[in-house]
Each structure stands twice: as structure tokens, then as C-alpha cells.
């Protein structure tokens, strides 16, 4: 197959072709590097491309496979890592000026596990500075741009991960999620992103934002792809005490079985309030599709949800300031304005507020365990309140619409996935003046909508199975932005 | 803009200093307004009855699996 076609494959499809020797890791890596060369000047997804290292790793994988030493579905698959994950010998900036020259000595736990599974680390992906923001607008490395409309944000903080996967620059990427930073860019870029259960994946070697809320997870084109990545990522890390020893099931096997009889809850409050009407319609239609596939749909009330955002803020902001306090005192002007503002806000919380927020966290987890997940197996909500805003809409004004539906689930620590379930017509938004210029008309004025599915703690299997079943019945995840499609046919 | 209920600059300066921050005058005004918002937004956390609920542990392990 041609090199450019290979870069359009899902991770799972590429893996199957490699296993059948119809595609080699070197061909696939070369195809991804060619795509990066062709489109990254537009998407700005990568901060560092590790071309030589990736080709060397792909060659080694190819030789192993030729010796019949295949070690699993990620063997020879190029993966991008958000530039928050330490990579031995490879610059890791955290999207900041402060760490612009930081070169770690060792790999983060997640990168280490991907390499052990045979994956090829192809480069380091753009992000919101220090992962502390939901837009991906970055004053130091430039904003990652949404491949569906490059005048719009990707969402963040894993902005480059969202853009790179959507544009076909790599079939999978690592993200982190403290308030939605995997699910938001997955939603806005039309890909699939999974925040696993808190403690499911090692955070060793990942620059912290908030120790109580940080999660590591996969971003890829499909739920199946995420399952394959999670299989490599999940499990105890003796060097990370926050990483659980909970048993790791076979996620690929768990994809089968459908959703017949599964009880899916649709929240009666909070998550569906004040949505863009097109977003609400798409998500409700997705829920109907799941009903048609055999799921039982129930309305469900969520105790304490209204208070959850206050607790998230009272934990996240002081923890972020605690980590950054010395740098902020010594180098305040080296931070972007929005991140500096959020960090300084961390000092507005008292210790009592912080502790009560941690007590609240225990209460809400117990209430949802006893009063929500006794009635349903899964929750279905929109991922974000609206589709991708334009880059010049600013940060603070739009952040609420991006994080409202995701950040309570960081407090709860349950697994949650975002997957594409429709498209919004940007020109239909009254607050956005229609660009009727020739250039404006030439742009594709639509963008993806994300469905969020959240399950019981440690039950990524049901979350992934439901997402996979939905993707087997729909084609939203197969759509590609014109940017990527144009390059693929070049 | 600073809230009408914002603390005095001296109070705001003292609170910021308690977190290791030395804020210039312009940022101090913004910080003082943020202090007021923070008090308002987290008042719900301070008014709840937690009973004997203990704070989440260092790593806040979620409930045991199904």
C-alpha cells in the first residue's frame, strides 16, 4: 500500500496489516513522518518531531517481527506523546518557556510501557502551557490548530494529541486529563479519547498539574485503538505509589458482546443544561442509537453534582500553585498570562476549603456508587457544551463551556471516554458572524461533537465495549477533516 | 474589576505572601477580586454537613472494583 494511505489507518487496522506482513513498521513510520512534514506547519501539533529516533525504533521493530518476535498489537506503531511526558534524551518542555531546554534522563512510566510494547515514539506533542488550560492556546509554541477548521482551537490541554491524531500524523497519542484534557480535544477534533480510572495508569515522569486529579490515557481514532493502547499502559508501577495494583483485564476481548441489556443513564440535571442545540440533538440521537442497539435508557439523578465544580477548583488550583510556587515567585513573567492568572488564583483558597473539598470528594464518590451505579451501568452525556470555538475567542470566556461536563468526573475518578457522535455547522451559531468571504466560504464550516460515556470505577471494559459497539453501528469516527483527506490523496 | 467586597490591598498582599507570592500592584487588584469570588464559590463546601467523612487520602483510591 502507498505510504500516504498508511498514515490514514486506524491503529488497530495498521496493527493487523503489520501482523499480516502487508505493512512494515518502517513504511508506517515513514508515512506518518511524511504526513507530519505535509501538514504540521498548519496544525502545529508537534513541538518536537523525533524522526531519526522513530525510524531507528521502527527498523528495530521490523527486524524483530521478521524474526517472528512480535510482541503485540503496538509493535511498530508510531505514537506521539504529549510534551508533558518525560522521554529519555528527548526534550520535554511541558509547553512552557521555563522548561524549554529540559531533557529528561529517563522515560515516564507510560512512555516506558509503550516502548516495552513495541511502540515507536514519533515525537512530542503540543499542549496548553503546563497542561493548565482547556483551549490549547499556547503563547510559547503557538496554538495547535483544529484540522477541521484551522481557525479554531483543538481544545486542551492535550491539544497536539488531538490535532495529530485527527490529521493523520500518528494513529495514537498519549494525553493527560486533570479536568477534561483528553476528552475535550478528542471531542473538538473528532477522535476518541479515554480517561481511565484514577490510578489505572502510571503518572511517573509526568509533570503534575494536580496530584489528586491527574489521569493519563490514550487518544486515538477508535475505541478499539484506545483499548489496545490501554492494554499496554494499564497496571501497577512499583515506582508510582498512586498507580493501582487492581487487576488488568483483556480490553480487546472486552470489546465484543454488544450493549444488549446494558443500563445507560441520561442525567436529568447539570450535563444537558444550556447546551448548543446541535450538540444536544446529536448526543440525544446517539443515546437513541444505543437504545436501538439493545441498551436500556434510564433517566438518572446525580447527587451533589452541582457542588462538584467548586470542589474541583478548591483542589486543582492550590495543588497547581503548590507545584509551581517557586517558579512563579522567581520567574513570573515566563508564564503565559492565563496560566499565571490561574496559578495566582490558587492562593485564594484556604487550607480549610481544600480539606473540605477532599472530604466532599469522598462523599460524592460514595453517593454515586450507592445511588447512581446501583441503577445504571453507564452514564451518557455531551463531552462539551459546544463545538470548537475560534482561536481568537479568547481563553477565559470559553473555558467554562469546554470543561463543565468533564471536570466533575476527574473529582469522581471514574473512567470516561469521548467519541464522535455528529457534526455541528459552525455557520449556524448566532454569536459567530458568518465569514462570507471567498476564503470563508472555502473553509469547511463544520466540526465534530463528542459523546461522553462514563462507567464504574475500574470498569473501562464496559465503557470501551459501549463505545466500540456504537462505532460499529455509525461512521462518525471514520470521517476525516479535509486537511488530512487532501494530503492523503496528494 | 475589583469586587466591592474585595479585601483591602494589604489583606490581599498578606494572603498572597502566605502562598509565597509577591504580587505587583496591578495584579494585586485582580487577586483581591479573585479572593472574593473564591469565597463565594466555595461557600457551599463550607456549609455542608460532612459528618465523620474523612478527606480523601493522598491518592484517593476509588471504590474497589465491581
XYZ file of C-alpha atoms in Angstrom:
556
model
C 0.000 0.000 0.000
C 1.120 3.561 -0.591
C 2.839 5.404 2.210
C 0.257 8.161 2.456
C -2.592 5.669 2.775
C -0.836 4.021 5.696
C -0.998 7.245 7.688
C -4.774 7.232 7.339
C -5.198 3.876 9.024
C -6.563 3.399 12.492
C -4.092 1.996 14.968
C -5.884 -1.354 15.016
C -6.014 -1.608 11.227
C -2.329 -0.729 10.941
C -1.553 -3.327 13.578
C -3.475 -6.021 11.687
C -1.614 -5.192 8.462
C 1.736 -5.328 10.250
C 0.814 -8.689 11.747
C -0.011 -9.983 8.252
C 3.270 -8.507 6.902
C 1.296 -6.349 4.485
C 2.689 -3.188 6.064
C 6.029 -2.716 7.761
C 6.732 -0.515 10.797
C 9.215 1.460 8.696
C 6.633 2.090 5.953
C 4.092 3.180 8.532
C 6.528 5.440 10.366
C 7.732 6.966 7.095
C 4.119 7.608 6.136
C 3.444 9.368 9.427
C 6.629 11.439 9.116
C 5.612 12.407 5.578
C 2.190 13.447 6.848
C 3.807 15.478 9.617
C 6.023 17.151 7.040
C 2.992 17.925 4.901
C 0.502 19.179 7.473
C 2.187 20.065 10.746
C 3.057 23.521 9.516
C -0.708 24.008 9.554
C -1.795 22.002 12.604
C 1.220 22.852 14.807
C 0.558 19.593 16.630
C 4.198 18.716 17.338
C 6.695 20.626 19.447
C 9.439 18.113 18.666
C 9.469 15.514 15.877
C 11.831 12.645 16.664
C 12.192 11.433 13.084
C 15.587 9.736 13.270
C 14.852 8.053 16.601
C 11.445 6.919 15.363
C 12.851 5.423 12.171
C 15.545 3.602 14.153
C 12.900 2.188 16.508
C 10.679 1.229 13.561
C 13.585 -0.553 11.896
C 14.310 -2.464 15.104
C 10.620 -3.414 15.359
C 10.623 -4.530 11.747
C 13.648 -6.740 12.322
C 12.055 -8.281 15.419
C 8.875 -9.025 13.528
C 10.892 -10.551 10.692
C 12.435 -12.859 13.283
C 8.891 -13.804 14.392
C 9.406 -11.945 17.656
C 6.239 -9.885 17.526
C 5.307 -8.674 20.984
C 1.753 -7.498 20.468
C -0.541 -5.089 18.673
C 1.511 -1.935 19.337
C 4.678 -3.409 17.872
C 5.922 -0.969 15.256
C 3.063 1.524 15.740
C 4.045 5.241 15.866
C 2.671 7.014 18.923
C 3.008 10.699 19.809
C 3.466 11.717 23.432
C 2.099 14.925 24.882
C 5.137 17.029 25.773
C 4.356 16.598 29.459
C 5.686 13.011 29.498
C 9.369 12.591 30.208
C 11.253 10.978 27.327
C 14.853 9.929 27.868
C 17.185 12.140 25.865
C 14.305 13.918 24.136
C 13.353 17.473 25.051
C 10.259 17.712 27.255
C 9.011 21.283 27.513
C 5.590 20.907 29.174
C 4.595 23.570 26.661
C 6.446 26.129 28.736
C 9.248 28.639 28.427
C 10.508 27.591 31.850
C 11.268 24.030 30.716
C 12.176 24.901 27.124
C 15.570 23.218 27.423
C 14.586 20.345 29.709
C 15.951 16.985 28.549
C 14.989 14.149 30.931
C 17.337 11.291 31.755
C 14.636 8.660 31.772
C 11.258 7.815 30.301
C 7.981 8.398 32.074
C 6.175 5.242 33.149
C 3.651 5.487 30.319
C 6.273 6.014 27.610
C 8.331 3.188 29.080
C 5.361 0.833 28.870
C 4.579 1.845 25.294
C 8.169 1.245 24.252
C 8.122 -2.126 26.023
C 5.025 -2.987 23.978
C 6.985 -2.167 20.827
C 5.510 1.253 20.053
C 7.578 3.839 18.176
C 7.662 7.249 19.892
C 7.455 9.612 16.942
C 7.631 12.935 18.775
C 6.363 15.273 21.442
C 3.014 16.948 21.093
C 1.894 20.485 21.743
C -0.238 21.326 24.770
C -1.645 24.131 26.811
C 1.226 25.548 28.869
C 1.887 23.166 31.791
C -1.428 21.446 30.878
C -3.189 24.218 32.769
C -5.928 25.236 30.372
C -8.641 23.786 28.151
C -8.037 25.585 24.867
C -4.543 24.629 23.707
C -3.752 28.269 23.007
C -0.045 28.436 23.803
C 1.974 31.685 23.852
C 5.343 29.930 23.682
C 4.925 27.317 20.928
C 1.857 28.633 19.124
C -1.604 27.133 19.300
C -2.325 23.715 17.903
C -4.946 24.206 15.193
C -8.044 22.142 14.670
C -7.707 20.080 11.469
C -11.455 20.508 10.825
C -11.062 24.278 10.681
C -7.630 25.665 11.333
C -9.028 28.949 12.613
C -10.454 27.028 15.578
C -8.925 25.589 18.700
C -8.340 21.895 19.206
C -9.300 22.075 22.848
C -6.810 21.180 25.507
C -4.787 20.676 27.267
C -3.740 17.714 25.098
C -4.131 19.916 22.039
C -1.371 18.492 19.875
C -2.513 14.941 20.643
C -5.999 15.774 19.354
C -4.763 17.572 16.254
C -2.113 14.993 15.343
C -4.463 12.008 15.509
C -7.257 13.834 13.669
C -4.869 14.970 10.923
C -3.331 11.520 10.479
C 0.104 12.495 11.787
C 0.115 9.478 14.111
C -2.509 6.811 14.771
C -2.359 7.190 18.551
C -1.190 9.624 21.187
C -0.701 9.923 24.922
C -2.712 12.542 26.756
C -3.290 13.638 30.305
C -6.595 14.679 31.828
C -6.968 16.764 35.003
C -10.267 18.448 34.155
C -11.023 17.077 30.698
C -7.729 17.441 28.843
C -8.038 14.134 26.980
C -11.795 14.223 26.368
C -12.097 17.882 25.327
C -9.608 17.744 22.421
C -10.964 14.307 21.494
C -14.419 15.870 21.240
C -13.386 19.004 19.355
C -11.104 17.126 16.939
C -13.444 14.194 16.218
C -11.338 11.413 17.693
C -11.714 9.003 20.612
C -10.051 9.689 23.971
C -10.226 7.711 27.207
C -9.612 8.961 30.723
C -9.161 5.704 32.615
C -9.968 5.235 36.293
C -7.804 7.340 38.613
C -4.766 5.194 39.405
C -5.164 2.853 36.412
C -2.107 4.194 34.550
C 1.246 5.275 35.956
C 1.880 9.005 36.265
C 5.578 8.621 36.973
C 7.581 11.110 34.947
C 4.551 13.199 34.008
C 4.754 16.806 35.148
C 1.917 17.189 37.665
C -0.869 19.712 37.488
C -2.962 18.394 40.378
C -1.923 15.205 42.140
C -5.493 14.445 43.212
C -6.980 14.835 39.727
C -4.320 13.974 37.121
C -5.019 10.982 34.864
C -3.018 9.505 31.936
C -4.774 7.921 28.971
C -4.884 7.105 25.261
C -6.160 9.203 22.359
C -6.753 7.536 19.000
C -9.281 7.202 16.210
C -11.459 4.479 17.714
C -12.405 2.804 20.972
C -10.655 -0.313 19.719
C -7.450 1.695 19.292
C -7.807 3.063 22.818
C -8.309 -0.478 24.148
C -5.066 -1.610 22.539
C -3.164 1.338 23.975
C -4.718 0.943 27.421
C -3.694 -2.699 27.473
C -0.073 -1.611 27.274
C -0.465 1.333 29.648
C -2.553 -0.088 32.483
C -1.234 -1.750 35.583
C 0.831 -1.303 38.692
C 4.041 0.694 38.643
C 6.278 -0.043 41.630
C 7.830 3.402 41.204
C 4.481 5.223 41.354
C 2.588 4.678 44.591
C -0.502 6.353 43.138
C -0.770 3.638 40.500
C -3.156 0.872 41.491
C -2.492 -2.859 41.688
C -6.069 -3.524 40.510
C -6.136 -6.436 38.046
C -5.920 -5.500 34.367
C -8.407 -7.336 32.150
C -8.156 -8.125 28.446
C -9.555 -4.921 26.952
C -9.569 -6.103 23.337
C -11.587 -9.174 24.281
C -13.963 -6.974 26.270
C -14.934 -5.034 23.136
C -17.183 -7.858 21.993
C -20.634 -8.607 23.298
C -22.656 -5.523 22.419
C -24.825 -3.446 24.726
C -27.991 -5.532 24.967
C -29.438 -5.121 28.446
C -26.879 -2.508 29.457
C -28.466 0.217 31.605
C -27.380 3.626 30.362
C -28.263 6.657 32.457
C -29.065 10.041 30.972
C -28.643 12.713 33.675
C -31.675 14.808 34.487
C -29.577 17.718 35.705
C -26.376 19.620 35.014
C -24.900 17.872 31.960
C -27.629 18.799 29.458
C -28.220 22.369 30.613
C -27.557 25.308 28.302
C -26.056 23.274 25.501
C -25.630 24.292 21.931
C -28.862 22.863 20.453
C -26.974 20.962 17.754
C -24.768 19.348 20.382
C -27.776 18.294 22.431
C -29.594 16.899 19.391
C -26.566 14.862 18.308
C -25.980 13.409 21.768
C -29.651 12.528 22.279
C -29.652 10.856 18.870
C -26.555 8.870 19.878
C -28.388 7.726 23.010
C -31.284 6.596 20.809
C -28.831 4.658 18.657
C -27.587 2.878 21.784
C -31.200 2.102 22.667
C -31.704 0.658 19.178
C -28.629 -1.492 19.768
C -30.252 -3.030 22.829
C -29.322 -0.769 25.726
C -31.925 0.230 28.287
C -32.019 4.009 28.631
C -32.970 5.474 32.007
C -33.114 8.992 33.321
C -30.931 9.319 36.384
C -30.403 11.956 39.043
C -26.843 12.670 40.139
C -26.422 13.627 43.800
C -24.076 16.501 44.678
C -23.257 17.260 41.033
C -23.997 20.979 41.381
C -21.346 21.342 44.092
C -18.686 19.319 42.292
C -17.095 22.165 40.282
C -16.396 24.140 43.453
C -14.569 21.149 44.900
C -12.578 20.664 41.704
C -11.407 24.282 41.862
C -10.579 24.120 45.558
C -8.345 21.096 44.918
C -6.864 21.770 41.489
C -5.829 25.397 41.891
C -3.997 25.143 45.228
C -2.266 21.934 44.157
C -1.133 23.552 40.899
C 0.166 26.573 42.781
C 1.948 24.337 45.283
C 3.856 22.687 42.452
C 4.628 25.939 40.635
C 5.074 28.190 43.661
C 8.830 28.556 43.471
C 8.953 29.112 39.710
C 6.064 31.531 39.956
C 7.879 33.507 42.630
C 11.161 33.558 40.736
C 10.065 33.714 37.079
C 6.509 35.068 36.962
C 6.997 36.738 33.585
C 7.965 33.446 31.982
C 4.385 32.199 32.316
C 1.644 32.951 29.829
C -0.933 35.407 31.114
C -3.790 32.917 31.520
C -1.739 30.262 33.301
C -0.183 32.835 35.599
C -3.668 34.110 36.460
C -4.915 30.594 37.277
C -1.871 29.825 39.376
C -2.222 33.026 41.372
C -5.861 32.107 41.944
C -4.589 29.036 43.764
C -3.602 31.312 46.633
C -7.193 32.415 47.113
C -8.189 29.105 48.708
C -7.709 28.361 52.385
C -6.499 25.077 53.802
C -9.971 24.501 55.241
C -11.555 24.871 51.812
C -9.036 22.418 50.380
C -9.672 19.822 53.070
C -13.444 20.182 52.824
C -13.141 19.675 49.082
C -11.280 16.421 49.722
C -13.999 15.364 52.166
C -16.593 16.328 49.554
C -14.785 14.087 47.102
C -15.218 11.119 49.407
C -18.891 11.932 49.857
C -19.721 12.286 46.181
C -17.888 9.082 45.255
C -19.849 7.179 47.912
C -23.178 8.716 46.874
C -22.676 7.951 43.176
C -21.524 4.415 43.961
C -24.620 3.764 46.080
C -27.275 5.870 44.371
C -26.265 6.111 40.703
C -24.408 2.958 39.821
C -26.955 0.798 41.569
C -29.432 1.924 38.902
C -27.275 2.215 35.783
C -24.089 0.734 34.363
C -23.014 3.782 32.419
C -23.757 7.494 32.030
C -24.133 9.230 28.659
C -23.606 12.994 28.341
C -22.239 15.535 25.889
C -18.467 15.932 26.325
C -18.511 19.696 25.835
C -21.317 22.271 25.722
C -20.372 23.393 22.231
C -18.105 22.522 19.318
C -14.696 24.128 18.738
C -14.530 27.905 19.290
C -12.303 30.072 17.144
C -8.776 30.731 18.382
C -9.429 34.433 18.804
C -12.466 33.936 21.072
C -10.055 34.051 23.979
C -9.384 31.675 26.817
C -11.331 32.540 29.927
C -14.578 33.249 28.089
C -14.866 29.820 26.544
C -13.195 27.596 29.104
C -16.387 27.001 31.100
C -18.204 25.643 28.032
C -15.363 23.201 27.483
C -14.762 21.886 30.998
C -18.164 21.916 32.680
C -19.122 18.376 31.669
C -15.708 16.809 32.048
C -14.123 18.066 35.251
C -16.617 16.576 37.751
C -15.522 13.149 36.513
C -11.924 13.902 37.457
C -13.095 14.511 41.008
C -15.014 11.230 40.894
C -12.108 9.347 39.320
C -14.297 7.108 37.168
C -13.397 6.059 33.602
C -14.847 8.265 30.862
C -14.446 8.269 27.107
C -15.268 10.829 24.442
C -16.150 9.645 20.959
C -17.512 11.442 17.904
C -21.304 11.381 17.516
C -22.084 14.099 14.977
C -21.120 17.417 13.483
C -22.166 20.954 14.148
C -22.498 23.580 11.469
C -20.358 26.484 12.662
C -22.191 28.941 10.480
C -25.387 28.240 12.451
C -24.041 29.922 15.565
C -25.561 33.359 16.004
C -22.676 34.639 18.114
C -20.232 33.924 15.345
C -20.590 36.220 12.345
C -20.675 34.224 9.149
C -17.481 34.684 7.203
C -18.882 35.151 3.721
C -15.584 35.952 2.068
C -14.286 33.629 -0.617
C -11.812 32.263 1.861
C -14.525 31.829 4.478
C -16.797 30.003 2.087
C -13.953 27.755 1.082
C -13.425 26.675 4.675
C -15.327 23.670 5.883
C -17.736 25.176 8.360
C -18.494 22.195 10.489
C -16.844 20.477 13.378
C -17.163 17.348 15.487
C -19.395 16.748 18.514
C -18.368 14.390 21.308
C -20.420 11.854 23.263
C -19.084 11.190 26.764
C -19.648 7.753 28.311
C -18.662 7.257 31.956
C -18.669 3.984 33.858
C -17.994 2.414 37.230
C -14.555 2.675 38.760
C -12.146 0.206 37.131
C -14.774 -0.824 34.573
C -13.079 0.500 31.453
C -14.292 -2.671 29.745
C -17.940 -1.576 29.706
C -17.005 1.954 28.646
C -14.867 0.676 25.780
C -17.366 -2.005 24.743
C -20.192 0.507 24.553
C -18.099 2.975 22.571
C -16.934 0.216 20.230
C -20.476 -1.062 19.716
C -21.613 2.470 18.863
C -18.719 2.897 16.433
C -19.554 -0.416 14.744
C -23.021 0.975 14.047
C -22.054 4.525 12.994
C -19.394 6.174 10.860
C -18.708 9.479 12.650
C -15.267 8.225 13.718
C -14.374 7.370 10.123
C -14.806 10.911 8.848
C -11.596 12.790 8.190
C -11.042 16.523 8.009
C -10.396 17.934 4.549
C -6.899 18.878 5.647
C -5.998 15.243 6.213
C -8.006 13.959 3.276
C -6.330 16.404 0.886
C -2.899 15.311 1.999
C -3.830 11.627 1.824
C -4.776 11.927 -1.812
C -1.761 14.063 -2.688
C -12.578 44.778 38.054
C -12.255 44.525 41.818
C -15.415 43.444 43.581
C -16.997 45.901 46.027
C -16.494 43.214 48.671
C -12.865 42.692 47.791
C -10.400 42.706 50.658
C -8.084 45.662 51.131
C -4.825 45.612 49.203
C -2.944 44.973 52.443
C -5.075 41.951 53.262
C -4.709 40.614 49.730
C -0.946 41.195 49.882
C -0.700 39.266 53.141
C -2.721 36.331 51.802
C -0.659 36.185 48.606
C 2.536 36.326 50.634
C 1.251 33.372 52.647
C 1.362 31.359 49.438
C 4.820 32.632 48.543
C 3.645 35.231 46.036
C 4.769 38.823 45.902
C 2.298 40.493 43.576
C 2.774 43.860 41.900
C 0.049 46.461 42.399
C -1.882 45.745 39.197
C -2.024 42.013 39.833
C -2.901 42.564 43.460
C -6.196 44.165 42.459
C -7.053 41.194 40.277
C -6.046 38.848 43.082
C -8.243 40.668 45.584
C -11.251 40.280 43.298
C -10.428 36.604 42.817
C -10.331 36.174 46.585
C -13.897 37.380 46.864
C -15.044 35.092 44.066
C -13.273 32.157 45.674
C -15.004 32.743 48.999
C -18.356 32.956 47.231
C -17.839 29.900 45.038
C -16.604 27.625 47.798
C -19.105 28.716 50.426
C -21.112 25.628 49.508
C -18.195 23.449 50.569
C -18.031 25.167 53.932
C -21.753 24.837 54.619
C -22.099 21.098 54.058
C -22.511 18.524 56.794
C -19.653 16.094 56.330
C -20.397 14.084 59.436
C -17.386 11.896 60.043
C -16.300 11.772 56.422
C -12.541 11.814 56.239
C -10.741 13.671 53.470
C -9.671 11.644 50.504
C -6.347 10.022 51.192
C -3.216 11.037 49.434
C -4.139 9.010 46.415
C -7.883 8.813 46.922
C -8.278 5.271 45.709
C -11.671 4.808 44.101
C -14.049 2.162 45.447
C -12.991 -1.420 44.973
C -13.899 -2.947 41.672
C -17.395 -4.162 40.913
